[in-house]
XYZ file of C-alpha atoms in Angstrom:
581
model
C -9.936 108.855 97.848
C -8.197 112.068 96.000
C -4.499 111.634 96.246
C -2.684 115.141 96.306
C 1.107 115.881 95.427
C 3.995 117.439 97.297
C 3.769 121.006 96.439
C 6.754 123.270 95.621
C 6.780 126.198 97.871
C 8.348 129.695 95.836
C 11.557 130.309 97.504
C 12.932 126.764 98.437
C 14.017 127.995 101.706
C 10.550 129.222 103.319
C 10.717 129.489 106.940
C 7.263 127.344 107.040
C 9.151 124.195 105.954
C 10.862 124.325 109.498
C 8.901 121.548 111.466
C 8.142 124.057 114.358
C 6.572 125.894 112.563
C 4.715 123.303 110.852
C 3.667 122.391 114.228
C 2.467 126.057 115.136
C 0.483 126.180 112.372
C -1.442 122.797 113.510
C -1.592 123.847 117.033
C -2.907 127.764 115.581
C -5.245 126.684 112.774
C -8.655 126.513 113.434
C -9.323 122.922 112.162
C -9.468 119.425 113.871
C -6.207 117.370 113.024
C -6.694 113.703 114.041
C -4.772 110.529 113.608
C -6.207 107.262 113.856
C -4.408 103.734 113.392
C -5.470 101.133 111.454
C -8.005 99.922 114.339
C -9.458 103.307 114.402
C -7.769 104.192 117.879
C -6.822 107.912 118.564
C -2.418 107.877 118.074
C -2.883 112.436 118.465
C -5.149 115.598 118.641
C -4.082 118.570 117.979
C -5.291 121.994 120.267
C -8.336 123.052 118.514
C -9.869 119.366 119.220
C -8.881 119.782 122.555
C -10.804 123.051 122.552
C -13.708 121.873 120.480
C -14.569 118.877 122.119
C -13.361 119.388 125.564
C -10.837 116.081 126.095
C -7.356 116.670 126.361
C -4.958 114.686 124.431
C -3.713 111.981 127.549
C -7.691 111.511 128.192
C -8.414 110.000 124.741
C -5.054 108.857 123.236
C -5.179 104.988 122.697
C -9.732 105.116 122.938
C -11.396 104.055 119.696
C -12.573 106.344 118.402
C -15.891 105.505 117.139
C -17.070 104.224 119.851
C -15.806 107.558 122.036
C -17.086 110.452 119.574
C -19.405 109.591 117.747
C -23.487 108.890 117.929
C -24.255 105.591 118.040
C -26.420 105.891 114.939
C -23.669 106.819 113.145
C -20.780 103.822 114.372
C -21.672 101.566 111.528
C -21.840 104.057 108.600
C -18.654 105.952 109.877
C -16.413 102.828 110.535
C -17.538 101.310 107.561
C -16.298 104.644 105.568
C -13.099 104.154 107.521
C -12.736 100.225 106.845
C -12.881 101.410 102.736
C -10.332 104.245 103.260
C -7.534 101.877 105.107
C -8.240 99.528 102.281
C -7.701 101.891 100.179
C -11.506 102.329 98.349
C -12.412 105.222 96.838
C -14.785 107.275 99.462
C -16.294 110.333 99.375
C -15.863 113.435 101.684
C -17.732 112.872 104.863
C -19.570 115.024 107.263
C -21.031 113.858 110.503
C -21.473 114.960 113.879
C -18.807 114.420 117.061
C -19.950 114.146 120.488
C -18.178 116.647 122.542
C -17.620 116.682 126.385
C -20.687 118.254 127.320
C -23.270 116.120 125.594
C -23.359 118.972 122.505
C -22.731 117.555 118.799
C -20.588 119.018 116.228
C -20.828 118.829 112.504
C -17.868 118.287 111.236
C -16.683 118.179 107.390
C -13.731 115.495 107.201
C -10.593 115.362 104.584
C -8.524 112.248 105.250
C -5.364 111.049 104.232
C -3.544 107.402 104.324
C 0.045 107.452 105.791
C 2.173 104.824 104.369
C 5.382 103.453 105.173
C 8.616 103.349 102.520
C 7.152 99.718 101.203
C 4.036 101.715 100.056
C 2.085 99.895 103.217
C -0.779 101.636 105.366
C 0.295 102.570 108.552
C -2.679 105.366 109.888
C -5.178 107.712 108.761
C -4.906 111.152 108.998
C -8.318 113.131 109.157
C -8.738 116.789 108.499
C -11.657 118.353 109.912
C -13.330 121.562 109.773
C -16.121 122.820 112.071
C -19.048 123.390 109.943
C -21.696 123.679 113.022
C -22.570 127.359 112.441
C -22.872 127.212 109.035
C -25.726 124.913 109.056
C -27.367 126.534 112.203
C -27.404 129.623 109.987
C -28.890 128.147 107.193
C -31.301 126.057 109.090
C -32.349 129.706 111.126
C -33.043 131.381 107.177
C -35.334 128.238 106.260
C -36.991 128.214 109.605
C -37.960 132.031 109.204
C -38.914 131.838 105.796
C -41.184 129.689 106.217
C -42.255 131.568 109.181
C -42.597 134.468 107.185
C -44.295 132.268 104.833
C -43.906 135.226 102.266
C -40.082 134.288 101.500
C -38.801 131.339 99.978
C -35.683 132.376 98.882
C -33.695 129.986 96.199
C -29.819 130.433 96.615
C -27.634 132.720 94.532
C -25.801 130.794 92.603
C -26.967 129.169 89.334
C -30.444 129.770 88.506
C -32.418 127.627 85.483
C -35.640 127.854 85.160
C -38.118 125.628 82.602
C -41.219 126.403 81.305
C -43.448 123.089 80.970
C -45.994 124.348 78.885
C -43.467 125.236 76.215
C -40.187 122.894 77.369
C -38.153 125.871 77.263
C -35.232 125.603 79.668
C -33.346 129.211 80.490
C -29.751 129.088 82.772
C -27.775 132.052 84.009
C -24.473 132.658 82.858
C -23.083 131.022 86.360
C -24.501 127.627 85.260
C -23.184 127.468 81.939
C -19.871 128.086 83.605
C -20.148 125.299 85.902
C -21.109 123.121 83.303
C -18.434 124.176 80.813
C -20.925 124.637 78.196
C -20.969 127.234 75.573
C -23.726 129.054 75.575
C -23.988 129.087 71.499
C -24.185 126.079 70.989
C -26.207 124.815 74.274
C -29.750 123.472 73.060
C -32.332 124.970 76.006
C -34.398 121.840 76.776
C -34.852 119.351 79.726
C -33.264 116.902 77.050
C -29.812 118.882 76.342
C -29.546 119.221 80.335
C -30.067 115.698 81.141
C -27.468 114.737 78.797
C -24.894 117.157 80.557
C -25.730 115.054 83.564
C -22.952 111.810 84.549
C -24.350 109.033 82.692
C -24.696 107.177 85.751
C -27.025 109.564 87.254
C -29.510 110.982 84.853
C -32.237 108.714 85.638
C -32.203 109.247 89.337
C -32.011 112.992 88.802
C -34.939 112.445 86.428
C -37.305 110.566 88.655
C -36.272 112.604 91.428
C -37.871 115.550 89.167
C -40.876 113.768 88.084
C -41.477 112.558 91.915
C -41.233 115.992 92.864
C -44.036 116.616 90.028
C -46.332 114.577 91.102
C -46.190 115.131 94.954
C -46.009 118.924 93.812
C -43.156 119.328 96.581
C -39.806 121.005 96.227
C -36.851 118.483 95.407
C -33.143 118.418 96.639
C -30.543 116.548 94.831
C -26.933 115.848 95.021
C -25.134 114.305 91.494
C -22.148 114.452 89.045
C -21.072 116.409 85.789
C -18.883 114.559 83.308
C -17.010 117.721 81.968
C -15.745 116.853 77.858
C -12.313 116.555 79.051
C -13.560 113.469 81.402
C -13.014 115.654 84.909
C -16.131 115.281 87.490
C -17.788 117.888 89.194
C -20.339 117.621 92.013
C -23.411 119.841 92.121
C -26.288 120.058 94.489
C -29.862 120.889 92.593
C -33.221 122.618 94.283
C -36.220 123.287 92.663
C -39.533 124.368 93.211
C -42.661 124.235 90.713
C -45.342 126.343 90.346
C -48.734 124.763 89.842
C -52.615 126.188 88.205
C -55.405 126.310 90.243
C -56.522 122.495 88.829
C -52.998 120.845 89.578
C -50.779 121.388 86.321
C -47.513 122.263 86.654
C -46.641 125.613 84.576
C -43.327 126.223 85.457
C -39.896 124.838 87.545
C -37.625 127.019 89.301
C -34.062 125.882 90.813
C -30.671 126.664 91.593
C -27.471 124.546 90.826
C -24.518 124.997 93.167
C -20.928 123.945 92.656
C -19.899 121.359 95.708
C -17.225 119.508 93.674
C -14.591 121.273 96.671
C -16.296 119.137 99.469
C -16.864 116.128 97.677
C -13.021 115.943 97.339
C -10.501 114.667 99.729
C -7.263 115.954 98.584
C -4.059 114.311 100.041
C -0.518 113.339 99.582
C 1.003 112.559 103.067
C 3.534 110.320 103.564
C 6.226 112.199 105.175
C 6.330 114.482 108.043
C 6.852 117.280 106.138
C 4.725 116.609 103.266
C 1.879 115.965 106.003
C 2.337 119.853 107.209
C 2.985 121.221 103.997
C -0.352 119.890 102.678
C -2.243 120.544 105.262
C -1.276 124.218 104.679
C -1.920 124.012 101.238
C -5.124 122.322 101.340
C -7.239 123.715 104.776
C -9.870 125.674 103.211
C -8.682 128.238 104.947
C -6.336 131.637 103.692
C -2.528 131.157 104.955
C -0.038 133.486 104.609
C 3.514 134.824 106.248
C 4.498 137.661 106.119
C 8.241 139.474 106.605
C 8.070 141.141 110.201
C 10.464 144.166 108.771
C 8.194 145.330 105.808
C 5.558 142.774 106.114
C 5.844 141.441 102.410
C 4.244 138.269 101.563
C 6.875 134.976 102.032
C 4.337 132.301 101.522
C 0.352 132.385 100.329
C -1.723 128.812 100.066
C -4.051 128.367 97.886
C -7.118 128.821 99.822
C -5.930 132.573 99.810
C -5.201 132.609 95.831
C -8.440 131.689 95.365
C -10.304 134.136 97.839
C -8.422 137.037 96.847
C -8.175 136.296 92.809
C -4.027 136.800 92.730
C -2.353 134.161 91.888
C 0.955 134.197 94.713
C 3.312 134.309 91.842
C 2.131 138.056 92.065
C 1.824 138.289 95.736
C 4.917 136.872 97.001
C 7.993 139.736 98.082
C 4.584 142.186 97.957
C 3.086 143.974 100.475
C -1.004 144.851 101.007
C 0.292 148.338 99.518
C 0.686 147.091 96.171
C -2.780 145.600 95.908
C -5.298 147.246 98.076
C -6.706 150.545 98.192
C -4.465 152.689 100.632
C -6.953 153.029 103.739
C -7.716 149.415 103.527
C -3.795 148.455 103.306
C -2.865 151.009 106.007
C -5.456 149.907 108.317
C -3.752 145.552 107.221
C -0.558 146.623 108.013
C -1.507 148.581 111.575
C -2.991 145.363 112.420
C -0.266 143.467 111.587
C 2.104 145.400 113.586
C -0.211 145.130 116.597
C -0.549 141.151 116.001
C 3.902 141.380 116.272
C 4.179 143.404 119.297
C 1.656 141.228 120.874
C 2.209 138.186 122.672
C -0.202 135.195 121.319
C -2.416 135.222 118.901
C -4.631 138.702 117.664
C -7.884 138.127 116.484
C -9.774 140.381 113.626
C -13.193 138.935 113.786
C -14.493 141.061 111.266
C -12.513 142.700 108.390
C -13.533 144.011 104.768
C -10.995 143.025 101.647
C -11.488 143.768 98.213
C -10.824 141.086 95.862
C -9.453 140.867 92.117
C -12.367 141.061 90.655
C -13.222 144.458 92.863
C -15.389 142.557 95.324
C -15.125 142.797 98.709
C -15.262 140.054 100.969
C -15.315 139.693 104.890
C -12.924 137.695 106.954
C -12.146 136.588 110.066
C -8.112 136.608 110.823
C -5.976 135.232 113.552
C -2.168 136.404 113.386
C 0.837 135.434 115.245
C 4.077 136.528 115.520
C 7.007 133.817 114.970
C 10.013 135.130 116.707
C 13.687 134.323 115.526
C 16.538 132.814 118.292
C 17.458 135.797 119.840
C 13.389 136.253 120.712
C 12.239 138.964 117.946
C 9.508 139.079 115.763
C 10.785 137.558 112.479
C 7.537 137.119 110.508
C 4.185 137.432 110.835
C 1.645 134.090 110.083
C -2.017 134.713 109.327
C -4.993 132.731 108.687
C -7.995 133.699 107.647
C -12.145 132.317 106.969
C -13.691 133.886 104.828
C -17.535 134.669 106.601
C -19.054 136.964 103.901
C -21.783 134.163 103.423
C -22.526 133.739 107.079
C -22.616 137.957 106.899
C -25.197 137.957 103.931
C -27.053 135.110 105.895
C -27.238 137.357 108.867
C -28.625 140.228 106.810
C -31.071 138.023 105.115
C -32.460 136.260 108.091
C -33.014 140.719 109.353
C -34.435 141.291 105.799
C -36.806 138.357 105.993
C -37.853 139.018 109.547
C -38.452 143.019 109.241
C -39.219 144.043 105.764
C -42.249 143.031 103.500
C -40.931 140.760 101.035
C -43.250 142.205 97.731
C -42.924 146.269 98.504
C -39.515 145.959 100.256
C -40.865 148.270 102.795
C -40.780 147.479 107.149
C -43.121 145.017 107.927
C -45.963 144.964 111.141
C -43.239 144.024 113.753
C -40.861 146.952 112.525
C -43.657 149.548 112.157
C -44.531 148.813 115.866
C -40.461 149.464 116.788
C -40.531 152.600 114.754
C -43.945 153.864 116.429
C -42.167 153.218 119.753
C -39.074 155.383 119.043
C -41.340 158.225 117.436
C -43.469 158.309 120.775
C -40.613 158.619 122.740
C -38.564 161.287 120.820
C -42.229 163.195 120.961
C -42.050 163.404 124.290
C -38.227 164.475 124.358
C -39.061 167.263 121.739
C -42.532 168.035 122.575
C -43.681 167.995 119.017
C -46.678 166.096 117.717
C -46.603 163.500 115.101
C -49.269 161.585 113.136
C -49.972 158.543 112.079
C -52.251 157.738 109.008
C -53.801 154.193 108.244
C -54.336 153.948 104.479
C -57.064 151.064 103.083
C -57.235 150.590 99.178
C -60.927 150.925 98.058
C -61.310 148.774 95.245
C -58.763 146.388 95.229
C -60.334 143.514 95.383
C -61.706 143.349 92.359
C -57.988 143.546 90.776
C -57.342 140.509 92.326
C -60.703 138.617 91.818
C -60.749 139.273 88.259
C -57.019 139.131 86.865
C -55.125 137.653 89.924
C -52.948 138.302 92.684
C -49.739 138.734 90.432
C -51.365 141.328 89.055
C -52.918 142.633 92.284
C -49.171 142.525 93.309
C -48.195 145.007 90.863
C -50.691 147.475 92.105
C -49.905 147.163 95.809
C -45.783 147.860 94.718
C -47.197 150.994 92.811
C -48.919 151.981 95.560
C -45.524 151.701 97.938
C -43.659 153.856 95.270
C -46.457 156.631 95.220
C -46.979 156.926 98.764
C -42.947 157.215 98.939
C -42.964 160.316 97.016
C -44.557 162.512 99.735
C -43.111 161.664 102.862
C -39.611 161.994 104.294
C -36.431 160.408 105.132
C -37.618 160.194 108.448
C -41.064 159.447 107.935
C -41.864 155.451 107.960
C -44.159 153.774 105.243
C -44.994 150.353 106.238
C -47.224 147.561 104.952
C -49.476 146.544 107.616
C -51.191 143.562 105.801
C -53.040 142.988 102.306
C -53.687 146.220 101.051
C -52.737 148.557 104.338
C -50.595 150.610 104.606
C -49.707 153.035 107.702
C -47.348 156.169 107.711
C -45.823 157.206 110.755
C -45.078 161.231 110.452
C -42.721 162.244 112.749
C -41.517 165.974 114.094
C -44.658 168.418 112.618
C -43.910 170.985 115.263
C -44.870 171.676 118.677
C -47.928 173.585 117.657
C -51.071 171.196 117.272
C -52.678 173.043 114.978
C -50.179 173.547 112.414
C -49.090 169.920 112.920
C -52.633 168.695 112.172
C -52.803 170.595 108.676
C -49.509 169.178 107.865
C -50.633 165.991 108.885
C -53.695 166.616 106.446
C -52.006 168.479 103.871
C -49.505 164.682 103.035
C -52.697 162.904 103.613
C -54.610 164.849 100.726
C -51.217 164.094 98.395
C -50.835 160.958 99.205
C -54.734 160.407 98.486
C -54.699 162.161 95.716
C -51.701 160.190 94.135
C -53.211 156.883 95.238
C -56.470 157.637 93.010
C -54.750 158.297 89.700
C -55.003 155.333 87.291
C -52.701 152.403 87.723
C -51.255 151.025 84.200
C -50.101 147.942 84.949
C -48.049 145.611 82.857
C -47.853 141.695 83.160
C -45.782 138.997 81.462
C -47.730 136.224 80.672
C -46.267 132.917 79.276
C -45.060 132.812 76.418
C -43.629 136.310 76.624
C -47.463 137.793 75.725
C -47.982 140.962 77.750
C -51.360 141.861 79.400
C -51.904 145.637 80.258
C -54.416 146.267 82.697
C -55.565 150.234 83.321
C -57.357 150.297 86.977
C -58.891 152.973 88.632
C -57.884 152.481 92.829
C -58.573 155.509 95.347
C -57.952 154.877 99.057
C -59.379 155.957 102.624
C -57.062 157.231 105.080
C -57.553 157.313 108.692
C -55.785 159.929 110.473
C -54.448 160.499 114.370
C -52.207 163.157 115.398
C -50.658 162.428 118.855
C -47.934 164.083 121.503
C -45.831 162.234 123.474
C -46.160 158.309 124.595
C -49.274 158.770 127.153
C -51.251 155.991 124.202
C -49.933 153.034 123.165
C -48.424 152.079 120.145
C -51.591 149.608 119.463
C -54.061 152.148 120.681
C -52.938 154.591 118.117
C -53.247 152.037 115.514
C -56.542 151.080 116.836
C -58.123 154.507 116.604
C -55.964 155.340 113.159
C -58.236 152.436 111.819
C -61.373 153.562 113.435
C -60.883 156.745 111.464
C -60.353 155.023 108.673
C -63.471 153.412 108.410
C -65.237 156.156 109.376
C -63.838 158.088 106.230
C -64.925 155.065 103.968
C -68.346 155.222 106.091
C -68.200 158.633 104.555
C -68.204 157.739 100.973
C -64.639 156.482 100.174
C -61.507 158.446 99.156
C -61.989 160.295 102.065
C -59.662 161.503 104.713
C -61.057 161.248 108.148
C -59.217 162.486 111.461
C -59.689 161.071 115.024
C -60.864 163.343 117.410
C -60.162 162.741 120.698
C -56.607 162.150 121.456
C -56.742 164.180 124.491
């Protein structure tokens, strides 16, 4: 296991290297602290434990703890890992799941530590463990909807490669040549020059892994090592999908490379009361800090922080937020930190916006507590935050995937029905009319049939942006499926008259726009470029309703009635439905 060092706090005399307060930041932190002998029985818990898994310390002090927490498919594995670590083998991090009072399981992602005696001898282990449960719901809830969606599968952001079989040329971003250490110059592109950046001892399981992946024609997820030139190790976990002709042959391999080396490490150095405290401080992936209570400058900042924000805490310690932030954003820190000191307990920020080094802003969630000095006043201030910008951007993506149309960006079926809703009902607050227009592409088909959907994909995009051009802000454009489209006008007045020819008027543009000839432009391998000129007009169905007396699917319904009937009529046609009364 990774062995860490005592670290040198700036200042010598920090008020964190009292004990107490050692001990408030165990019992405040939002990680699992847990200290097993060498038989594996619980010796302590600390509070969030308690709170995570239900059991109080006196209930489970002096159980095993294998036996007590953990599923029974995963005894062996677990107290085999354990067995290696008091012997002092090499192991890697560890996550598995705990069993908590009410039946639920937790994943948890472990750090442990040995604690020896003066003679150098093994006396515990000490395991670090941080909740990682929500996390992987979150990312399990994006892969469940994209495939769902089946319109969305969405590689991670991180480092993207991408090889072309047909011509073996291999193309990272600038992220993975980072990670690798590898200049970019002098980098040979080929499956050949990336293998060799590969750990020796895993290059033929990462290529088999590929070529399995090949020849099943499946995706492929893989976990291995870097050797960096300077003989350090990093950890990266690989996806990749491939894209495959009509008769089977693979054309091209798309993946992403992430950086894990962080939780394949177990970092620490803990023989001592103190340096157990100070290093779990140091090394929770979690942002700590302390803070003055009189003008709230930074005493102490861990690592975790230094690396979220960008500042190294040579530069942040005897600052304050007003010498890095913007001035709103460090006015609205330090109101919140004088809240957190007149407060008794701890204050919780669950959501709050920082801006970085590097000018980006990330999202945390904070807990603060006021430490109070002998005669019972607020003496400083001790934060710590997670950051959840990831678990924000998975939220957003998870909205994006499940109410926008992944190729024209524009609301999908099941948001153009909640948009209908809300324009029926402020119709019949307002008593104006509105429309709604179902647009069908006449000859699209034969885009697709003849130079394929990619191509067909490119028109239906064009068509998005056209339509765009003559509606409103307000207005909704939606793609209801292939090549339909429906646009919901809202507010044309509480005359019907004048709100039909308005109605008719946008349908005419849009109609008009929608028949003028498509150039469209297609990379083909090997960086050749087809043009294709195509001549697409449209038929538009039209309804003009007031109120919410018809349904949202019964407008849609006769929309599309009148749609056909204008294509009955000869195509790039506008046809209105009649009787709405």
């Amino acid at each position: 296991m990774a062995r860490n060092h005592p670290v040198n706090w700036a200042g010598g005399n920090s008020p964190l290297l009292d004990p107490a307060i050692f001990k408030l930041i165990a019992d405040t932190a939002p990680i699992i602290i847990l200290l097993l002998d060498r038989q594996g029985i619980i010796q302590h818990v600390n509070p969030y434990f308690e709170q995570l898994t239900g059991y109080r310390l006196d209930e489970v002090k002096g159980k095993e703890w294998f036996s007590t927490f953990l599923p029974e498919r995963d005894r062996d594995r677990i107290r085999a890992l354990f067995l290696n670590a008091i012997h002092d083998v090499p192991t890697r991090g560890n996550v598995n799941p705990i069993i908590t009072r009410s039946g639920e399981e937790r994943e948890i992602e472990w750090c442990d530590q040995l604690m020896r005696d003066a003679q150098g001898n093994t006396l515990s282990l000490l395991a670090i463990g941080l909740d990682v449960t929500g996390r992987r719901q979150a990312e399990a809830e994006l892969r469940k909807t994209a495939e769902l969606l089946n319109e969305a599968q969405h590689i991670a952001h991180v480092g993207i490669w991408e090889l072309n079989l047909l011509t073996s040329e291999l193309s990272w971003s600038d992220e993975i040549y980072r990670l690798f250490e590898i200049d970019k110059g002098r980098f040979g592109a080929n499956y050949a020059a990336f293998l060799n950046a590969i750990h020796p001892d895993d290059r033929d399981s990462v290529n088999e892994a590929y070529i399995r992946a090949l020849v099943s024609r499946t995706p492929y997820e893989i976990t291995h090592r870097l050797r960096m030139s300077d003989g350090r190790i990093k950890w990266v976990e690989e996806r990749c999908v491939t894209d495959f002709d009509a008769e089977g042959t693979p054309l091209r391999s798309r993946g992403t490379v992430q950086d894990i080396t962080e939780r394949k490490q177990a970092e620490a150095s803990l023989r001592q009361t103190r340096q157990l405290l100070d290093s779990i401080v140091e090394n929770i992936p979690v942002m700590v800090f302390l803070k003055n209570a009189e003008d709230l400058r930074f005493k102490l900042f861990n690592r975790a922080g230094e690396e979220l924000l960008g500042y190294p805490r040579s530069d942040l310690l005897g600052k304050n937020d007003h010498d890095f932030f913007p001035s709103d954003q460090a006015d609205f820190f330090a109101a919140e930190d004088r809240k957190a000191l007149a407060a008794d307990g701890v204050t919780q920020i669950p959501f709050e916006p920082i801006r970085t080094a590097s000018g980006e802003t990330r999202y945390l969630h904070t807990w603060k507590i006021a430490l109070h000095d002998e005669s019972g006043n607020p003496a400083h201030l001790l934060g710590i935050s997670i950051d959840v910008t990831e678990r924000k951007n998975t939220d957003e993506q998870i909205r994006n995937l499940a109410f926008y149309d992944v190729l024209t960006k524009l609301p999908n079926r099941r948001l153009l029905y909640d948009r209908l809703y809300q324009t029926m009902a402020a119709s019949n607050r307002s008593g104006h009319y509105c429309a709604v227009m179902f647009i069908d592409l006449d000859n699209f088909k034969p885009l697709n049939d003849r130079y394929g959907h990619d191509m067909g994909d490119l028109l239906l995009m064009d068509v998005a942006l056209r339509i765009a051009n003559y509606v409103r802000k307000a207005d909704t454009i939606a793609r209801f499926g292939g090549d339909e489209f429906v646009v919901i006008l809202s507010d044309l007045g509480a005359d019907k008259e004048p709100a039909v020819a308005t109605a008719g008027t946008i349908a005419n543009k849009i109609k008009t726009a929608l028949a003028e000839p498509y150039f469209l432009s297609l990379k083909q391998y090997g960086n050749a470029e087809q043009v294709v000129v195509h001549q697409c007009t449209s038929s538009i169905g039209v309804v003009c309703f007031l109120g919410n007396k018809f349904s949202p699917e019964q407008l849609l319904k006769r929309a599309d009635i009148a749609m056909y009937q204008a294509k009955e009529n000869g195509r790039d046609m506008i046809h209105f439905y009649q009787s709405m009364d």
